[in-house]
CSV table of C-alpha atoms and ligand atoms in Angstrom, one decimal:
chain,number,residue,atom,x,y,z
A,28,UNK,CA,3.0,-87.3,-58.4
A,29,UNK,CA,-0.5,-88.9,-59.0
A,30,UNK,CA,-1.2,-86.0,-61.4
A,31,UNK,CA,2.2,-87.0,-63.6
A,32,UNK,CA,1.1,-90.7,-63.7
A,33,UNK,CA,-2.0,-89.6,-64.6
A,34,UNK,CA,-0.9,-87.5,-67.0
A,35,UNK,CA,2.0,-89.5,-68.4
A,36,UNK,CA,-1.5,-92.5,-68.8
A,37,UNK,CA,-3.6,-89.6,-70.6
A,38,UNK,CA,-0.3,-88.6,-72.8
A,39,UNK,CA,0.1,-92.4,-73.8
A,40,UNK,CA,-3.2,-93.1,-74.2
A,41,UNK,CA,-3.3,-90.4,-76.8
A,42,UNK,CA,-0.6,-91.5,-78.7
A,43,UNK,CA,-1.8,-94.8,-79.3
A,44,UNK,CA,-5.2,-93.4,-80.2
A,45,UNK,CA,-3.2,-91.4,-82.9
A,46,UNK,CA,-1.0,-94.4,-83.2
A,47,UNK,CA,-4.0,-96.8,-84.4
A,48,UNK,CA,-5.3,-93.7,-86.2
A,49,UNK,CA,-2.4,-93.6,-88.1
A,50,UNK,CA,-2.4,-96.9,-88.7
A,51,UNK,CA,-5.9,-97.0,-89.8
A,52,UNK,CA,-5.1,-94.6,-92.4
A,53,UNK,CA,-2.2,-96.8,-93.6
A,54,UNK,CA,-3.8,-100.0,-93.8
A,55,UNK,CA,-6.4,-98.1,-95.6
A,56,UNK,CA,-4.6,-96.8,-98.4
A,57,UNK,CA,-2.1,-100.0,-98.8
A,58,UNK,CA,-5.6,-101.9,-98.8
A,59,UNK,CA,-6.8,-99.2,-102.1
A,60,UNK,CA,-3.3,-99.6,-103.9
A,61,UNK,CA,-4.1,-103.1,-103.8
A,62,UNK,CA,-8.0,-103.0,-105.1
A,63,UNK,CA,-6.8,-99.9,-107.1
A,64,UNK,CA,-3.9,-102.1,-109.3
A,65,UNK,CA,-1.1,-100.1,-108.0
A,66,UNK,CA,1.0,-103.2,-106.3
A,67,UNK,CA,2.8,-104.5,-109.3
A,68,UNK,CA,4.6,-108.0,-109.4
A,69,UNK,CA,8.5,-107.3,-110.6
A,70,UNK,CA,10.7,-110.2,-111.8
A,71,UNK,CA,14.8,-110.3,-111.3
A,72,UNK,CA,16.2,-113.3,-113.0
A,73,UNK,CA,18.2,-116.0,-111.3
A,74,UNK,CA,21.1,-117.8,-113.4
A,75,UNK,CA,23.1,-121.0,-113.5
A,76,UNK,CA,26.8,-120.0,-112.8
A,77,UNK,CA,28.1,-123.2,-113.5
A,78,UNK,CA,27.8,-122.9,-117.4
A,79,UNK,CA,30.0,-120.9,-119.4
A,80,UNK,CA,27.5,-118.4,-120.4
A,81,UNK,CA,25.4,-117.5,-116.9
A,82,UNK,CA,22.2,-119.1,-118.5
A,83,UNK,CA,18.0,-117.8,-116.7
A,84,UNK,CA,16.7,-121.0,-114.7
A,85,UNK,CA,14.3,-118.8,-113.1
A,86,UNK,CA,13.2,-115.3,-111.5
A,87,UNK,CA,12.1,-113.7,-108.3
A,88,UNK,CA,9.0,-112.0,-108.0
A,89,UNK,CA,8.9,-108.9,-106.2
A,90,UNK,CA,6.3,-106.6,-105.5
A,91,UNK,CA,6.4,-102.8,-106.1
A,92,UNK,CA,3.9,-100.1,-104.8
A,93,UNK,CA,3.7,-97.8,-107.9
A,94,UNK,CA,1.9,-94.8,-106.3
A,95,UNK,CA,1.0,-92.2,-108.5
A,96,UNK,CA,2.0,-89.1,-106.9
A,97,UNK,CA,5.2,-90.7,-104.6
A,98,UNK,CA,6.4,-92.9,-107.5
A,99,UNK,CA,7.9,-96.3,-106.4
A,100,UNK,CA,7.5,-97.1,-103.3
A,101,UNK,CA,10.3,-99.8,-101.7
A,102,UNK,CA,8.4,-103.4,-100.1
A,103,UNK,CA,10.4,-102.9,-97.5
A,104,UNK,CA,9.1,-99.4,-96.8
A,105,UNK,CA,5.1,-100.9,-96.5
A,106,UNK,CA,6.0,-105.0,-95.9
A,107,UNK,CA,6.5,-104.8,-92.4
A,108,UNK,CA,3.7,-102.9,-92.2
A,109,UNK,CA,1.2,-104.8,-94.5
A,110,UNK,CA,2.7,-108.1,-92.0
A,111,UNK,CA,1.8,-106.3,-88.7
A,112,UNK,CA,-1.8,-105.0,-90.1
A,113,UNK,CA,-2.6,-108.6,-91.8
A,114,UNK,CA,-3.1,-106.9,-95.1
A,115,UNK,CA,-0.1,-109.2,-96.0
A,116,UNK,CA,-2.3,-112.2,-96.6
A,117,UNK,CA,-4.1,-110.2,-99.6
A,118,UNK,CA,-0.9,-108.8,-101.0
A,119,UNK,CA,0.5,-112.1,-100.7
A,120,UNK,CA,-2.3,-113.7,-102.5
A,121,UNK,CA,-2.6,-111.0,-105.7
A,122,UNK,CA,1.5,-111.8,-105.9
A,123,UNK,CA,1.4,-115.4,-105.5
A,124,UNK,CA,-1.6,-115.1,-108.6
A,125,UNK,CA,0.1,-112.7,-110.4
A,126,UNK,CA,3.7,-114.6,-110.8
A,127,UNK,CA,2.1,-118.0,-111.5
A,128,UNK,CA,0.1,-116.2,-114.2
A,129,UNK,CA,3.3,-115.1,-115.8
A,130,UNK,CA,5.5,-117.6,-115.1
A,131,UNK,CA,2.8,-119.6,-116.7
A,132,UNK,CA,3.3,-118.1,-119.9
A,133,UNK,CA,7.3,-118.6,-119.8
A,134,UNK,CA,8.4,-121.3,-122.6
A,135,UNK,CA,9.4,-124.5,-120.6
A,136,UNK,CA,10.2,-126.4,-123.7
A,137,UNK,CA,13.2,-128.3,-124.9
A,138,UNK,CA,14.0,-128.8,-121.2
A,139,UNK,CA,13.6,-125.0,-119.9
A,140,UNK,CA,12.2,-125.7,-116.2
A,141,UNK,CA,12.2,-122.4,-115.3
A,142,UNK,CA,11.3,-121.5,-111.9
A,143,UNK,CA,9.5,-118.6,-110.3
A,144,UNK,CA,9.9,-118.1,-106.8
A,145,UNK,CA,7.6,-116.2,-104.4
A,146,UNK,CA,8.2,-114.7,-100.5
A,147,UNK,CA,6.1,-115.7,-98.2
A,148,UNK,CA,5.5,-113.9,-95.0
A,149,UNK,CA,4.9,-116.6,-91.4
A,150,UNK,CA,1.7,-114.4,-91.1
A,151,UNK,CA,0.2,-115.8,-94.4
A,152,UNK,CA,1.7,-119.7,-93.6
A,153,UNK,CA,0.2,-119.3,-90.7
A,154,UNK,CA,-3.7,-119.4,-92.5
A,155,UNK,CA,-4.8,-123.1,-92.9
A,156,UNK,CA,-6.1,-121.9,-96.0
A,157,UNK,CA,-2.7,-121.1,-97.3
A,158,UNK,CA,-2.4,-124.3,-99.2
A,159,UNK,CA,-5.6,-124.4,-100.9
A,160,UNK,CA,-4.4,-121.1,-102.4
A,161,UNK,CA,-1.6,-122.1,-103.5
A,162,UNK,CA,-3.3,-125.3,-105.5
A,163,UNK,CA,-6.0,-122.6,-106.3
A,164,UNK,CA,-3.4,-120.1,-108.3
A,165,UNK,CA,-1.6,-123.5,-110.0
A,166,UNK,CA,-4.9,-124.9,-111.2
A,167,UNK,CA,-5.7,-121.1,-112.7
A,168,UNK,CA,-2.9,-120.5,-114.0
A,169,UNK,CA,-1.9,-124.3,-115.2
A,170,UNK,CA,1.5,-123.6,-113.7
A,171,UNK,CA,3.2,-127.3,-112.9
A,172,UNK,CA,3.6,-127.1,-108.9
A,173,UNK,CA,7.6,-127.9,-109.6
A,174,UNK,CA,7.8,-124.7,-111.4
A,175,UNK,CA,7.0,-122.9,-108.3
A,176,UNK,CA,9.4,-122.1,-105.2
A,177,UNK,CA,8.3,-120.6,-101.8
A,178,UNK,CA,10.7,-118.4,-100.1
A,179,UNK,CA,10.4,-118.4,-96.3
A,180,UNK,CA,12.9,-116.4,-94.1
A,181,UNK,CA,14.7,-118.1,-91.5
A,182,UNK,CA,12.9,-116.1,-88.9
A,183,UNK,CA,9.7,-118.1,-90.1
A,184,UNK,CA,11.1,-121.6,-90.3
A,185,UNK,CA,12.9,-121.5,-87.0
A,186,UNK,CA,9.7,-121.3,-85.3
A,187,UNK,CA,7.4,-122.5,-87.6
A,188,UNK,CA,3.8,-123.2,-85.9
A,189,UNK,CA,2.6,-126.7,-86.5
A,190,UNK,CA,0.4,-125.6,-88.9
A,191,UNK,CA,2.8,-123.9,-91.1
A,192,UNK,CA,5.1,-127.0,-90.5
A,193,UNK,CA,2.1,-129.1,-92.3
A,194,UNK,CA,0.9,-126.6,-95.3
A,195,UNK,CA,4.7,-126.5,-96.1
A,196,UNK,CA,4.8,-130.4,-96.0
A,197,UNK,CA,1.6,-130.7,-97.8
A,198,UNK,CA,3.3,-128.6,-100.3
A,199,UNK,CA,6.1,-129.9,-100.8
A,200,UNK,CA,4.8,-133.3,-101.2
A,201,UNK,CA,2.7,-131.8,-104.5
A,202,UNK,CA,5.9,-131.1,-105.7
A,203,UNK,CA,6.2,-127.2,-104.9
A,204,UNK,CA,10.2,-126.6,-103.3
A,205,UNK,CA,10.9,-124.6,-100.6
A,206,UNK,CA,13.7,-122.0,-99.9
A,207,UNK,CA,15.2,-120.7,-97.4
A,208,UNK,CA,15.8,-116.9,-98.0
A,209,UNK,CA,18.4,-114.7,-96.4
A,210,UNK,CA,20.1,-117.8,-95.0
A,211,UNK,CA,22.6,-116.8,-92.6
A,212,UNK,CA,21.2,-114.2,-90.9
A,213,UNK,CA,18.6,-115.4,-88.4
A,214,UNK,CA,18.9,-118.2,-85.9
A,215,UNK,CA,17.8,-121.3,-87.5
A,216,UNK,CA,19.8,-124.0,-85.8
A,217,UNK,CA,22.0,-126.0,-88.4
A,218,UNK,CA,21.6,-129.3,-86.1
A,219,UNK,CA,18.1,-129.1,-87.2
A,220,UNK,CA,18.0,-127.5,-91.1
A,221,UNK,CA,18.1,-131.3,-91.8
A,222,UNK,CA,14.9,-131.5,-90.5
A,223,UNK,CA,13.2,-128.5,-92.1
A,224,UNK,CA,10.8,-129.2,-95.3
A,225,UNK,CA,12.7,-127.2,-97.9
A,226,UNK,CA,15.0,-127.8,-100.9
A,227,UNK,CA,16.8,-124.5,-101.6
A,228,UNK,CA,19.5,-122.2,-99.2
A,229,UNK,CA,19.8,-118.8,-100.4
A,230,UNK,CA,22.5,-117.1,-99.2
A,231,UNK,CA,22.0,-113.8,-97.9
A,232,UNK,CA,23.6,-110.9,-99.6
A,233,UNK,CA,25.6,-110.1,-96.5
A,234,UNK,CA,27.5,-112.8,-97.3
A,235,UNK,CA,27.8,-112.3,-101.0
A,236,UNK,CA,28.6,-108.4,-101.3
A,237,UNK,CA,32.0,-108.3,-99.3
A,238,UNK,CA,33.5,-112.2,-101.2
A,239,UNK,CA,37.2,-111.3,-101.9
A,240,UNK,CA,40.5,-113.0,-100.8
A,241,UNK,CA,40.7,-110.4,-98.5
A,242,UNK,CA,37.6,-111.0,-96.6
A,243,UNK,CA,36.1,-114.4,-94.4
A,244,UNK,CA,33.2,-114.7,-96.6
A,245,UNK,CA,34.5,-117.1,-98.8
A,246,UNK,CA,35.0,-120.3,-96.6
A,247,UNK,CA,31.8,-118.9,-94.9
A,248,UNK,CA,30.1,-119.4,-98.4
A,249,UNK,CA,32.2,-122.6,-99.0
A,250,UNK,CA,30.9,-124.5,-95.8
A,251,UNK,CA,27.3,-123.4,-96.6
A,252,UNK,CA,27.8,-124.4,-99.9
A,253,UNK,CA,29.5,-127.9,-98.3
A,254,UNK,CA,26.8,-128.2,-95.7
A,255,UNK,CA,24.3,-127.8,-98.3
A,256,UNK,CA,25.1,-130.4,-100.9
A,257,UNK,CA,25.5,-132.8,-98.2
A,258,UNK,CA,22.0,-132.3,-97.4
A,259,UNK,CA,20.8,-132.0,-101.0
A,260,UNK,CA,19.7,-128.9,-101.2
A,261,UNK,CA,20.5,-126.3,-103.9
A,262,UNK,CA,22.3,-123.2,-103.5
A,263,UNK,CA,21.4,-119.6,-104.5
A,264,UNK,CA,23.6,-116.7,-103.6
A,265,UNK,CA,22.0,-113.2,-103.4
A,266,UNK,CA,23.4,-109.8,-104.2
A,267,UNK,CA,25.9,-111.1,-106.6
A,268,UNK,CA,26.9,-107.7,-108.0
A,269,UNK,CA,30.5,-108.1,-110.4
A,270,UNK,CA,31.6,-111.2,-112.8
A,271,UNK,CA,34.8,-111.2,-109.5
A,272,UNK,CA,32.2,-112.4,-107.2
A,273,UNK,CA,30.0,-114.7,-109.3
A,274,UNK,CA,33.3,-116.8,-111.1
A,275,UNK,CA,34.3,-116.9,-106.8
A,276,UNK,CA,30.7,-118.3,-106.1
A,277,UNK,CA,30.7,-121.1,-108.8
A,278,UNK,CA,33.9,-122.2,-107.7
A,279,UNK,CA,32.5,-122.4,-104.4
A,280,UNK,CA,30.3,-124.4,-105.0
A,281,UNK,CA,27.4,-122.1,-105.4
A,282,UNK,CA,24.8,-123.5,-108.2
A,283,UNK,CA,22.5,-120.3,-109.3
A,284,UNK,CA,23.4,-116.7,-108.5
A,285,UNK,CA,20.9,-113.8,-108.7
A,286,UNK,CA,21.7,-109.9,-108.3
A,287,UNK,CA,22.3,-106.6,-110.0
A,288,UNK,CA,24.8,-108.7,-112.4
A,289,UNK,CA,22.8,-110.4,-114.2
A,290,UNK,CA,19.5,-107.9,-114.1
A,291,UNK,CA,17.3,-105.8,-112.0
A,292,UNK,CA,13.7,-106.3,-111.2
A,293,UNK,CA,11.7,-105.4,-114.0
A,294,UNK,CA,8.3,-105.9,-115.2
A,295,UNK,CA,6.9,-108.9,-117.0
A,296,UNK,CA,7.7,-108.0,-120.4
A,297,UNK,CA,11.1,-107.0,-119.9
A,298,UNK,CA,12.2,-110.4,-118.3
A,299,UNK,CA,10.6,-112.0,-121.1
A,300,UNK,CA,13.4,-110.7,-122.9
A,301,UNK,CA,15.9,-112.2,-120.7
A,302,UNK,CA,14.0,-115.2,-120.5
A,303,UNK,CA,13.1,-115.6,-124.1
A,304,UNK,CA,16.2,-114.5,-125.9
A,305,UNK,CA,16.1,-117.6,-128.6
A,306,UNK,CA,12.2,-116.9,-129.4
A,307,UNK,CA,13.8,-113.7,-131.4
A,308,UNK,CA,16.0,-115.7,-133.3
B,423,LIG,P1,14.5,-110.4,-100.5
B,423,LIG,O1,13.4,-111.5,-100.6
B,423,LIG,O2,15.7,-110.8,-99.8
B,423,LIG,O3,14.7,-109.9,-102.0
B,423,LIG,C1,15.9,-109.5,-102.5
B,423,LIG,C2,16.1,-108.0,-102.4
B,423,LIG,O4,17.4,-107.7,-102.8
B,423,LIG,C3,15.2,-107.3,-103.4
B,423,LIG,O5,14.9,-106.0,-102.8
B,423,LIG,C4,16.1,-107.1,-104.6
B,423,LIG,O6,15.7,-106.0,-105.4
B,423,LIG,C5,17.4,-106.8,-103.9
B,423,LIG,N1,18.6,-107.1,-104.8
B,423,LIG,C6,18.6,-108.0,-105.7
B,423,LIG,N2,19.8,-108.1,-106.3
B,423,LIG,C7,20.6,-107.2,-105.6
B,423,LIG,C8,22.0,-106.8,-105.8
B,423,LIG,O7,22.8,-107.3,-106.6
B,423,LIG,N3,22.4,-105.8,-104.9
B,423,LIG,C9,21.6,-105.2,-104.0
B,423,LIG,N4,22.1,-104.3,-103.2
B,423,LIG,N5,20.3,-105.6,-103.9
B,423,LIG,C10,19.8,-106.6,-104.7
B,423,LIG,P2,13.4,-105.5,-102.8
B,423,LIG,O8,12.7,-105.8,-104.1
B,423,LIG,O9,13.5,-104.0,-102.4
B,423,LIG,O10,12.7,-106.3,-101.7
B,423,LIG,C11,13.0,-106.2,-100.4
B,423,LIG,C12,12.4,-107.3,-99.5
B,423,LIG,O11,11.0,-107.1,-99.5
B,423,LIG,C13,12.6,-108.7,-100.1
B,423,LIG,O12,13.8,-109.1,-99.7
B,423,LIG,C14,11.4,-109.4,-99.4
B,423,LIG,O13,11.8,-109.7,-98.0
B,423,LIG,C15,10.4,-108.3,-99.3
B,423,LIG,N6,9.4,-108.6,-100.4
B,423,LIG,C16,9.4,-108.2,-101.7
B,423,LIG,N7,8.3,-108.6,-102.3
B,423,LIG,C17,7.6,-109.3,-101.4
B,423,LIG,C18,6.3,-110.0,-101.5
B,423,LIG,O14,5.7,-110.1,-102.5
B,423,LIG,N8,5.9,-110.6,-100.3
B,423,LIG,C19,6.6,-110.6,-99.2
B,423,LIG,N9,6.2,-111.2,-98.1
B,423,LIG,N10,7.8,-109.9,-99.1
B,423,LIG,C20,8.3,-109.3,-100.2
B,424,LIG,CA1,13.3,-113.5,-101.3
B,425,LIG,CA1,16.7,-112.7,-99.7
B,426,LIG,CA1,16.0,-109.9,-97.5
């Protein structure tokens, strides 16, 4: 019996060794994508649905692996990964530089204030250098602070360290907004989302995908939507897929929309073209 313990310690011993070796290699190759300019910075636009024509207000950026033999490769297939190994906090950085950059670029006259909002892993808010980086990518870029939006999952805010709690409010104060992403699918208590430093709910796709009269999610979406205005905070809904679902959200109460609908991902230079349409003209 001693030999099997000992064995079963050896066996598991070895596996973490290949484990971490594996992981080594990993981190190693996300960490060459990165210096080698293969993590690109995507951009899906987000839309007012309360106009008559859905109209851009903004877009997400979203980072892509393009790795030359494997193609695209998914964030959530190296994320999670790039959040355990820390290699988030670079990643994070090059997007957070890249979209203010371009969003810099985007035409904010004749009352334009588009938006570009960024995700920001609790590993990254966690740094107390977090804020100087994000007054570091403004100033570069010459971005205005209101034209950028932070998206933090629920998982992040309902535990959020005092020193996140302080570079958010630090933030926030120099007139960056805050968003809840995914809302609705962690566990952030709603006796104390009054109490959170943000300015935005998205609603999580989950919610958004199965809207019909058939289904609960639409007085789900309402009472989020109710809950929200009440506290002042703006509404985005995710995932919004057919014209059914976005003409349900406005009616709900639902402020912007983002999702397959209204466009894809895409690089820079193609959002321009959603962004930009009147420049043509
Ligand atoms: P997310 O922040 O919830 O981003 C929205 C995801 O939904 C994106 O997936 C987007 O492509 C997808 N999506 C948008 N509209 C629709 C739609 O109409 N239908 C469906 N089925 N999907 C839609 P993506 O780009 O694969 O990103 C997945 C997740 O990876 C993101 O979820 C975010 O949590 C994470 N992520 C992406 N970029 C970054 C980043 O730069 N930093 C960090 N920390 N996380 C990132
Ligand atoms: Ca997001
Ligand atoms: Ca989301
Ligand atoms: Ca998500």
């Amino acid at each position: 019996r001693a030999d099997v313990a000992l064995y079963e310690a050896k066996r598991s011993g070895r596996d973490r060794t290949v484990h971490q070796a594996g992981d080594r290699a990993a981190a190693e190759e996300l960490r060459r994508a990165l210096v080698g300019g293969e993590l690109h910075v995507y951009f899906q636009p987000i839309v007012d649905l309360g106009g008559p024509v859905p109209c851009v207000t903004g877009a997400e950026a979203l980072v892509r692996w393009i790795h030359p033999e494997r193609g695209t490769v998914p964030p959530l297939e190296f994320i999670p990964f790039a959040e355990s190994s820390g290699l988030i906090r670079e990643i994070g950085r090059h997007v957070l530089f890249e979209a203010c950059e371009h969003a810099a670029a985007w035409d904010r006259s004749e009352g334009r204030p588009l938006k570009v909002t960024v995700n920001v892993s609790a590993r990254e808010l966690d740094d107390e250098c977090y804020a100087e980086q994000v007054h570091e990518a403004l100033e570069r870029s010459g971005l205005p602070a209101d034209a950028l939006v932070l998206e933090i999952t629920e998982s992040t805010l309902s535990g959020p360290g005092e020193q996140a709690q302080r570079t958010l409010e630090h933030l926030r104060g120099h007139g960056v907004r805050i968003a809840i992403d995914d809302f609705g699918t962690g566990y952030s208590s709603l006796s104390r989302l009054d109490a959170l430093p943000i300015d935005i709910l998205k609603i999580d796709r989950s919610f958004v995908s199965p809207i019909g009269p058939t289904t609960r999610s639409a007085p789900l979406v309402a009472a989020i939507t109710a809950m929200a205005s009440a506290l002042g905070l703006a509404v985005v809904a995710e995932g919004v897929e057919d014209e059914h679902q976005a003409l349900l959200l406005a009616s709900l109460g639902c402020g912007e929309g983002q999702g397959y609908l209204f466009g894809r991902p895409v690089p820079p230079a193609e959002l321009l073209a959603q962004v930009e349409p009147v420049a043509a003209e």
